[in-house]
Amino acid sequence: MLGAAGIGAVAGRASDAEPQVLGKDVVGWGGAHQAGIETDPPQAHAAFVALDLLPHVGRPELAGIMKVWTDDIARLTSGRPALGDTEPELAASPARLTVTIGYGPGLFAASGLVHRAPTWLAPLPPFGIDRLDPAFTGGDLLLQVCADDAVAVAHAVRVLTKNVRSLAAVRWAQRGFRSARGTQSPGTTMRNLMGQLDGTVNPAPGTTDFDALVWDDGADQSWMAGGTSMVLRRIRIELDTWDELDRPAREVVMGRRLDTGAPLTGAREFDEADFGAVDGYGIPVISPTAHIARAHHAHPGERIFRRAYNYDDPPLPGETSNSGLLFASFQRDVTAQFVPIQRRLDEMDALNEWTTPVGSAVFAIPPGTVDGFVGEGLLG
Ligand code: HEM
């Protein structure tokens, strides 16, 4: 039997380590690029909020929204309340808050600036696998709000949407999550709700490779230099039928092991997949229909930067789960990089049996700013 001293000793051991408080951590805001793209590791919580401009909004009002948001974001991301913040205490723990603003195709039409939209800015072409719900599709403006604390995200979303409510209305809001900060050692790839390590093959933020693949150089539209594009796909995952597969079958679908994330031709997560390798019977080790075989870039310039979040919403009547992936990718050119990959997956991908795109949106992400406002190069 454990004596009183024993219980005390156990309790004492448990409380020895003071939990680390991370709420005051800040990412920083001003610069050539908006925060929330290279921010690494991605924060634990995200909200993607699309807004539509109200009919009377033109270029001057849009510039007004950008000025308000730029000031709000500069304050909130540094742990200071927004002007007129009705819950200033909620701003005190930003927990690496970032806010990334995006422009949908409709914004350019509303402001008479269609000729200054990037050539790739349009809804994605239709795909056979799509079952798009208008409730998760399109939008004139995007806010991607990320932080390691869901309260910080909720407060920022509330401030930013209510401060422009006479000019723009929320079209949809989607919330996602990754593992809480501190749950795993830094640098660990996230797991999606299918149990897979998701994000292994990805250009590394801060490298010249990343810069060339993600940041716009201004060649098409000079105001976009330092900006990028975001594709957001809400992809439902059928966890009930996925549960029916045993582990080897699941690994064949992806072409990677579930435990280590290693390609079926390798031993460690970051080993390069060998798509030409065959077994003793001449059968490819990684099936040509495996997700990684189909998604792998056809040439180096086709790569994209994936920064996905899981979602797990209340089940609809009769369902056990309503889960999936908020697949967010950033790339310099949607048409040249994202679309060819999505076309290949649409034609054939073993994963398609368990995944369905139910929402889709494309946004131009303007560059960052140091002392102006976001979008000034377009609207100023
Ligand atoms: C629910 C839907 C999806 C799930 C669960 C999923 C999951 C995964 C996983 C587990 C990997 C392997 C590890 C890694 O490199 O990250 C992977 C790789 C990849 N996925 Fe997906 N994915 C999904 C949708 C998509 C979509 C829509 C695209 C783009 C159109 C995409 C593009 C890629 C790419 C480019 C790779 C790396 C391929 C390589 O070169 O090895 N995925 N995905």
PDB file of C-alpha atoms in Angstrom, residues 36-221:
ATOM      1  CA  GLY A  36       1.623  33.321 -41.258  1.00  0.00           C
ATOM      2  CA  ILE A  37       3.212  31.658 -44.283  1.00  0.00           C
ATOM      3  CA  GLU A  38       6.864  31.126 -43.357  1.00  0.00           C
ATOM      4  CA  THR A  39       5.953  31.161 -39.652  1.00  0.00           C
ATOM      5  CA  ASP A  40       7.495  27.955 -38.406  1.00  0.00           C
ATOM      6  CA  PRO A  41       6.376  25.781 -36.759  1.00  0.00           C
ATOM      7  CA  PRO A  42       2.822  26.563 -37.870  1.00  0.00           C
ATOM      8  CA  GLN A  43       0.758  27.641 -34.888  1.00  0.00           C
ATOM      9  CA  ALA A  44      -1.584  25.121 -33.250  1.00  0.00           C
ATOM     10  CA  HIS A  45      -4.868  26.859 -34.124  1.00  0.00           C
ATOM     11  CA  ALA A  46      -6.126  28.512 -37.285  1.00  0.00           C
ATOM     12  CA  ALA A  47      -9.245  30.265 -38.479  1.00  0.00           C
ATOM     13  CA  PHE A  48      -9.782  30.913 -42.155  1.00  0.00           C
ATOM     14  CA  VAL A  49     -12.453  33.587 -42.591  1.00  0.00           C
ATOM     15  CA  ALA A  50     -13.747  34.747 -45.984  1.00  0.00           C
ATOM     16  CA  LEU A  51     -15.655  38.000 -46.338  1.00  0.00           C
ATOM     17  CA  ASP A  52     -17.610  39.514 -49.191  1.00  0.00           C
ATOM     18  CA  LEU A  53     -17.511  43.244 -49.868  1.00  0.00           C
ATOM     19  CA  LEU A  54     -20.870  44.948 -49.488  1.00  0.00           C
ATOM     20  CA  PRO A  55     -22.295  46.427 -52.736  1.00  0.00           C
ATOM     21  CA  HIS A  56     -21.348  50.053 -52.003  1.00  0.00           C
ATOM     22  CA  VAL A  57     -17.667  49.257 -51.425  1.00  0.00           C
ATOM     23  CA  GLY A  58     -15.183  50.517 -54.031  1.00  0.00           C
ATOM     24  CA  ARG A  59     -11.485  51.271 -54.045  1.00  0.00           C
ATOM     25  CA  PRO A  60     -11.439  54.060 -51.362  1.00  0.00           C
ATOM     26  CA  GLU A  61     -13.502  52.000 -48.906  1.00  0.00           C
ATOM     27  CA  LEU A  62     -11.301  48.993 -49.572  1.00  0.00           C
ATOM     28  CA  ALA A  63      -8.225  51.066 -48.777  1.00  0.00           C
ATOM     29  CA  GLY A  64     -10.052  52.037 -45.567  1.00  0.00           C
ATOM     30  CA  ILE A  65     -10.514  48.367 -44.620  1.00  0.00           C
ATOM     31  CA  MET A  66      -6.828  47.730 -45.230  1.00  0.00           C
ATOM     32  CA  LYS A  67      -5.761  50.652 -43.049  1.00  0.00           C
ATOM     33  CA  VAL A  68      -7.992  49.528 -40.186  1.00  0.00           C
ATOM     34  CA  TRP A  69      -6.824  45.928 -40.468  1.00  0.00           C
ATOM     35  CA  THR A  70      -3.139  46.853 -40.768  1.00  0.00           C
ATOM     36  CA  ASP A  71      -3.355  48.857 -37.538  1.00  0.00           C
ATOM     37  CA  ASP A  72      -5.416  46.174 -35.760  1.00  0.00           C
ATOM     38  CA  ILE A  73      -3.012  43.423 -36.839  1.00  0.00           C
ATOM     39  CA  ALA A  74       0.110  45.377 -35.844  1.00  0.00           C
ATOM     40  CA  ARG A  75      -1.370  45.841 -32.383  1.00  0.00           C
ATOM     41  CA  LEU A  76      -2.892  42.413 -31.783  1.00  0.00           C
ATOM     42  CA  THR A  77       0.115  40.447 -33.013  1.00  0.00           C
ATOM     43  CA  SER A  78       2.342  42.354 -30.585  1.00  0.00           C
ATOM     44  CA  GLY A  79       0.047  41.750 -27.620  1.00  0.00           C
ATOM     45  CA  ARG A  80      -1.618  45.172 -27.569  1.00  0.00           C
ATOM     46  CA  PRO A  81      -5.379  45.734 -27.798  1.00  0.00           C
ATOM     47  CA  ALA A  82      -6.826  47.057 -31.038  1.00  0.00           C
ATOM     48  CA  LEU A  83      -8.133  50.633 -31.021  1.00  0.00           C
ATOM     49  CA  GLY A  84     -11.493  50.576 -29.251  1.00  0.00           C
ATOM     50  CA  ASP A  85     -10.945  46.923 -28.261  1.00  0.00           C
ATOM     51  CA  THR A  86     -13.889  46.033 -26.024  1.00  0.00           C
ATOM     52  CA  GLU A  87     -12.022  43.045 -24.529  1.00  0.00           C
ATOM     53  CA  PRO A  88      -8.488  44.442 -24.183  1.00  0.00           C
ATOM     54  CA  GLU A  89      -7.436  41.705 -21.724  1.00  0.00           C
ATOM     55  CA  LEU A  90      -7.867  39.108 -24.454  1.00  0.00           C
ATOM     56  CA  ALA A  91      -5.142  40.790 -26.484  1.00  0.00           C
ATOM     57  CA  ALA A  92      -2.481  40.352 -23.796  1.00  0.00           C
ATOM     58  CA  SER A  93      -1.462  36.803 -24.754  1.00  0.00           C
ATOM     59  CA  PRO A  94      -1.005  36.695 -28.534  1.00  0.00           C
ATOM     60  CA  ALA A  95       0.675  33.252 -28.446  1.00  0.00           C
ATOM     61  CA  ARG A  96       2.473  33.787 -31.800  1.00  0.00           C
ATOM     62  CA  LEU A  97      -0.619  35.328 -33.385  1.00  0.00           C
ATOM     63  CA  THR A  98      -0.346  36.037 -37.108  1.00  0.00           C
ATOM     64  CA  VAL A  99      -2.949  37.405 -39.492  1.00  0.00           C
ATOM     65  CA  THR A 100      -2.555  36.942 -43.243  1.00  0.00           C
ATOM     66  CA  ILE A 101      -4.802  38.926 -45.587  1.00  0.00           C
ATOM     67  CA  GLY A 102      -5.854  37.595 -49.004  1.00  0.00           C
ATOM     68  CA  TYR A 103      -7.741  39.038 -51.990  1.00  0.00           C
ATOM     69  CA  GLY A 104     -10.273  36.972 -53.944  1.00  0.00           C
ATOM     70  CA  PRO A 105     -11.159  37.591 -57.609  1.00  0.00           C
ATOM     71  CA  GLY A 106     -14.313  39.589 -56.716  1.00  0.00           C
ATOM     72  CA  LEU A 107     -12.280  42.245 -54.919  1.00  0.00           C
ATOM     73  CA  PHE A 108     -10.641  43.356 -58.146  1.00  0.00           C
ATOM     74  CA  ALA A 109     -13.985  43.635 -59.923  1.00  0.00           C
ATOM     75  CA  ALA A 110     -15.513  45.632 -57.058  1.00  0.00           C
ATOM     76  CA  SER A 111     -12.645  48.111 -56.987  1.00  0.00           C
ATOM     77  CA  GLY A 112     -12.288  48.546 -60.764  1.00  0.00           C
ATOM     78  CA  LEU A 113      -8.852  46.929 -60.707  1.00  0.00           C
ATOM     79  CA  VAL A 114      -9.384  43.770 -62.765  1.00  0.00           C
ATOM     80  CA  HIS A 115      -6.411  44.719 -64.985  1.00  0.00           C
ATOM     81  CA  ARG A 116      -4.153  44.587 -61.919  1.00  0.00           C
ATOM     82  CA  ALA A 117      -5.190  41.115 -60.760  1.00  0.00           C
ATOM     83  CA  PRO A 118      -2.548  38.374 -61.113  1.00  0.00           C
ATOM     84  CA  THR A 119      -3.248  36.264 -64.227  1.00  0.00           C
ATOM     85  CA  TRP A 120      -3.717  33.116 -62.139  1.00  0.00           C
ATOM     86  CA  LEU A 121      -6.336  34.660 -59.827  1.00  0.00           C
ATOM     87  CA  ALA A 122      -9.602  32.837 -60.566  1.00  0.00           C
ATOM     88  CA  PRO A 123     -11.620  30.021 -59.013  1.00  0.00           C
ATOM     89  CA  LEU A 124      -9.935  26.669 -59.721  1.00  0.00           C
ATOM     90  CA  PRO A 125     -11.185  24.805 -62.798  1.00  0.00           C
ATOM     91  CA  PRO A 126     -13.817  22.199 -61.917  1.00  0.00           C
ATOM     92  CA  PHE A 127     -12.502  18.742 -60.960  1.00  0.00           C
ATOM     93  CA  GLY A 128     -14.415  15.452 -61.169  1.00  0.00           C
ATOM     94  CA  ILE A 129     -13.733  14.675 -57.500  1.00  0.00           C
ATOM     95  CA  ASP A 130     -15.172  18.015 -56.316  1.00  0.00           C
ATOM     96  CA  ARG A 131     -18.433  18.174 -54.384  1.00  0.00           C
ATOM     97  CA  LEU A 132     -18.187  21.856 -53.546  1.00  0.00           C
ATOM     98  CA  ASP A 133     -20.517  23.432 -51.038  1.00  0.00           C
ATOM     99  CA  PRO A 134     -21.012  27.179 -51.603  1.00  0.00           C
ATOM    100  CA  ALA A 135     -20.890  27.536 -47.810  1.00  0.00           C
ATOM    101  CA  PHE A 136     -17.115  26.853 -47.975  1.00  0.00           C
ATOM    102  CA  THR A 137     -16.256  28.276 -51.389  1.00  0.00           C
ATOM    103  CA  GLY A 138     -15.052  31.612 -52.810  1.00  0.00           C
ATOM    104  CA  GLY A 139     -14.833  34.990 -51.072  1.00  0.00           C
ATOM    105  CA  ASP A 140     -13.623  38.538 -51.822  1.00  0.00           C
ATOM    106  CA  LEU A 141     -11.325  38.831 -48.810  1.00  0.00           C
ATOM    107  CA  LEU A 142      -9.554  36.285 -46.641  1.00  0.00           C
ATOM    108  CA  LEU A 143      -8.217  36.427 -43.120  1.00  0.00           C
ATOM    109  CA  GLN A 144      -5.985  33.537 -42.110  1.00  0.00           C
ATOM    110  CA  VAL A 145      -5.626  33.917 -38.337  1.00  0.00           C
ATOM    111  CA  CYS A 146      -3.183  31.569 -36.570  1.00  0.00           C
ATOM    112  CA  ALA A 147      -1.993  31.344 -32.955  1.00  0.00           C
ATOM    113  CA  ASP A 148      -0.946  28.724 -30.441  1.00  0.00           C
ATOM    114  CA  ASP A 149      -4.020  29.619 -28.379  1.00  0.00           C
ATOM    115  CA  ALA A 150      -7.624  29.373 -29.595  1.00  0.00           C
ATOM    116  CA  VAL A 151      -8.646  32.363 -27.434  1.00  0.00           C
ATOM    117  CA  ALA A 152      -6.139  34.595 -29.223  1.00  0.00           C
ATOM    118  CA  VAL A 153      -7.514  33.403 -32.578  1.00  0.00           C
ATOM    119  CA  ALA A 154     -11.143  33.984 -31.564  1.00  0.00           C
ATOM    120  CA  HIS A 155     -10.406  37.472 -30.253  1.00  0.00           C
ATOM    121  CA  ALA A 156      -8.495  38.528 -33.376  1.00  0.00           C
ATOM    122  CA  VAL A 157     -11.234  37.198 -35.670  1.00  0.00           C
ATOM    123  CA  ARG A 158     -13.876  39.034 -33.668  1.00  0.00           C
ATOM    124  CA  VAL A 159     -12.001  42.362 -33.687  1.00  0.00           C
ATOM    125  CA  LEU A 160     -11.097  42.213 -37.366  1.00  0.00           C
ATOM    126  CA  THR A 161     -14.547  41.234 -38.619  1.00  0.00           C
ATOM    127  CA  LYS A 162     -16.555  43.599 -36.437  1.00  0.00           C
ATOM    128  CA  ASN A 163     -14.318  46.597 -37.213  1.00  0.00           C
ATOM    129  CA  VAL A 164     -15.256  46.398 -40.917  1.00  0.00           C
ATOM    130  CA  ARG A 165     -18.820  45.127 -40.645  1.00  0.00           C
ATOM    131  CA  SER A 166     -20.312  48.161 -42.406  1.00  0.00           C
ATOM    132  CA  LEU A 167     -18.131  47.335 -45.442  1.00  0.00           C
ATOM    133  CA  ALA A 168     -17.744  43.532 -45.589  1.00  0.00           C
ATOM    134  CA  ALA A 169     -19.812  40.565 -44.399  1.00  0.00           C
ATOM    135  CA  VAL A 170     -18.511  37.173 -43.306  1.00  0.00           C
ATOM    136  CA  ARG A 171     -19.143  34.597 -46.043  1.00  0.00           C
ATOM    137  CA  TRP A 172     -17.720  31.562 -44.241  1.00  0.00           C
ATOM    138  CA  ALA A 173     -15.390  30.715 -41.369  1.00  0.00           C
ATOM    139  CA  GLN A 174     -13.472  27.478 -40.953  1.00  0.00           C
ATOM    140  CA  ARG A 175     -11.427  26.483 -37.937  1.00  0.00           C
ATOM    141  CA  GLY A 176      -8.561  24.020 -37.822  1.00  0.00           C
ATOM    142  CA  PHE A 177      -5.900  22.684 -35.493  1.00  0.00           C
ATOM    143  CA  ARG A 178      -2.585  20.902 -35.248  1.00  0.00           C
ATOM    144  CA  SER A 179      -0.947  19.413 -32.175  1.00  0.00           C
ATOM    145  CA  ALA A 180      -0.684  21.876 -29.291  1.00  0.00           C
ATOM    146  CA  ARG A 181       2.705  23.572 -28.958  1.00  0.00           C
ATOM    147  CA  GLY A 182       4.891  21.569 -26.594  1.00  0.00           C
ATOM    148  CA  THR A 183       3.107  18.282 -27.281  1.00  0.00           C
ATOM    149  CA  GLN A 184       5.883  17.164 -29.602  1.00  0.00           C
ATOM    150  CA  SER A 185       9.504  18.139 -30.059  1.00  0.00           C
ATOM    151  CA  PRO A 186      10.066  21.085 -32.400  1.00  0.00           C
ATOM    152  CA  GLY A 187      10.411  20.096 -36.046  1.00  0.00           C
ATOM    153  CA  THR A 188       8.038  17.115 -35.785  1.00  0.00           C
ATOM    154  CA  THR A 189       5.830  16.827 -38.864  1.00  0.00           C
ATOM    155  CA  MET A 190       2.125  17.136 -38.033  1.00  0.00           C
ATOM    156  CA  ARG A 191      -0.216  14.158 -38.185  1.00  0.00           C
ATOM    157  CA  ASN A 192      -3.537  14.475 -39.965  1.00  0.00           C
ATOM    158  CA  LEU A 193      -6.656  12.693 -38.699  1.00  0.00           C
ATOM    159  CA  MET A 194      -5.962   9.679 -40.940  1.00  0.00           C
ATOM    160  CA  GLY A 195      -2.908   9.194 -38.709  1.00  0.00           C
ATOM    161  CA  GLN A 196      -0.360  10.074 -41.398  1.00  0.00           C
ATOM    162  CA  LEU A 197       2.639  12.358 -41.053  1.00  0.00           C
ATOM    163  CA  ASP A 198       1.541  15.191 -43.341  1.00  0.00           C
ATOM    164  CA  GLY A 199       3.966  17.830 -44.604  1.00  0.00           C
ATOM    165  CA  THR A 200       7.204  15.868 -45.042  1.00  0.00           C
ATOM    166  CA  VAL A 201       8.024  16.828 -48.634  1.00  0.00           C
ATOM    167  CA  ASN A 202       7.764  20.603 -48.464  1.00  0.00           C
ATOM    168  CA  PRO A 203      10.120  23.439 -49.369  1.00  0.00           C
ATOM    169  CA  ALA A 204      11.725  24.715 -46.146  1.00  0.00           C
ATOM    170  CA  PRO A 205      10.848  28.306 -45.149  1.00  0.00           C
ATOM    171  CA  GLY A 206      13.774  30.684 -45.389  1.00  0.00           C
ATOM    172  CA  THR A 207      15.606  28.791 -48.148  1.00  0.00           C
ATOM    173  CA  THR A 208      16.291  30.081 -51.671  1.00  0.00           C
ATOM    174  CA  ASP A 209      14.217  27.155 -52.937  1.00  0.00           C
ATOM    175  CA  PHE A 210      11.239  28.340 -50.891  1.00  0.00           C
ATOM    176  CA  ASP A 211      11.734  31.942 -52.026  1.00  0.00           C
ATOM    177  CA  ALA A 212      11.696  30.951 -55.699  1.00  0.00           C
ATOM    178  CA  LEU A 213       8.651  28.677 -55.365  1.00  0.00           C
ATOM    179  CA  VAL A 214       6.509  30.850 -53.100  1.00  0.00           C
ATOM    180  CA  TRP A 215       7.272  34.579 -53.331  1.00  0.00           C
ATOM    181  CA  ASP A 216       6.094  36.596 -56.313  1.00  0.00           C
ATOM    182  CA  ASP A 217       8.878  38.579 -58.028  1.00  0.00           C
ATOM    183  CA  GLY A 218       6.575  41.283 -59.413  1.00  0.00           C
ATOM    184  CA  ALA A 219       7.141  40.281 -63.059  1.00  0.00           C
ATOM    185  CA  ASP A 220       3.383  39.938 -63.766  1.00  0.00           C
ATOM    186  CA  GLN A 221       2.029  42.637 -61.413  1.00  0.00           C
TER     187      GLN A 221
END
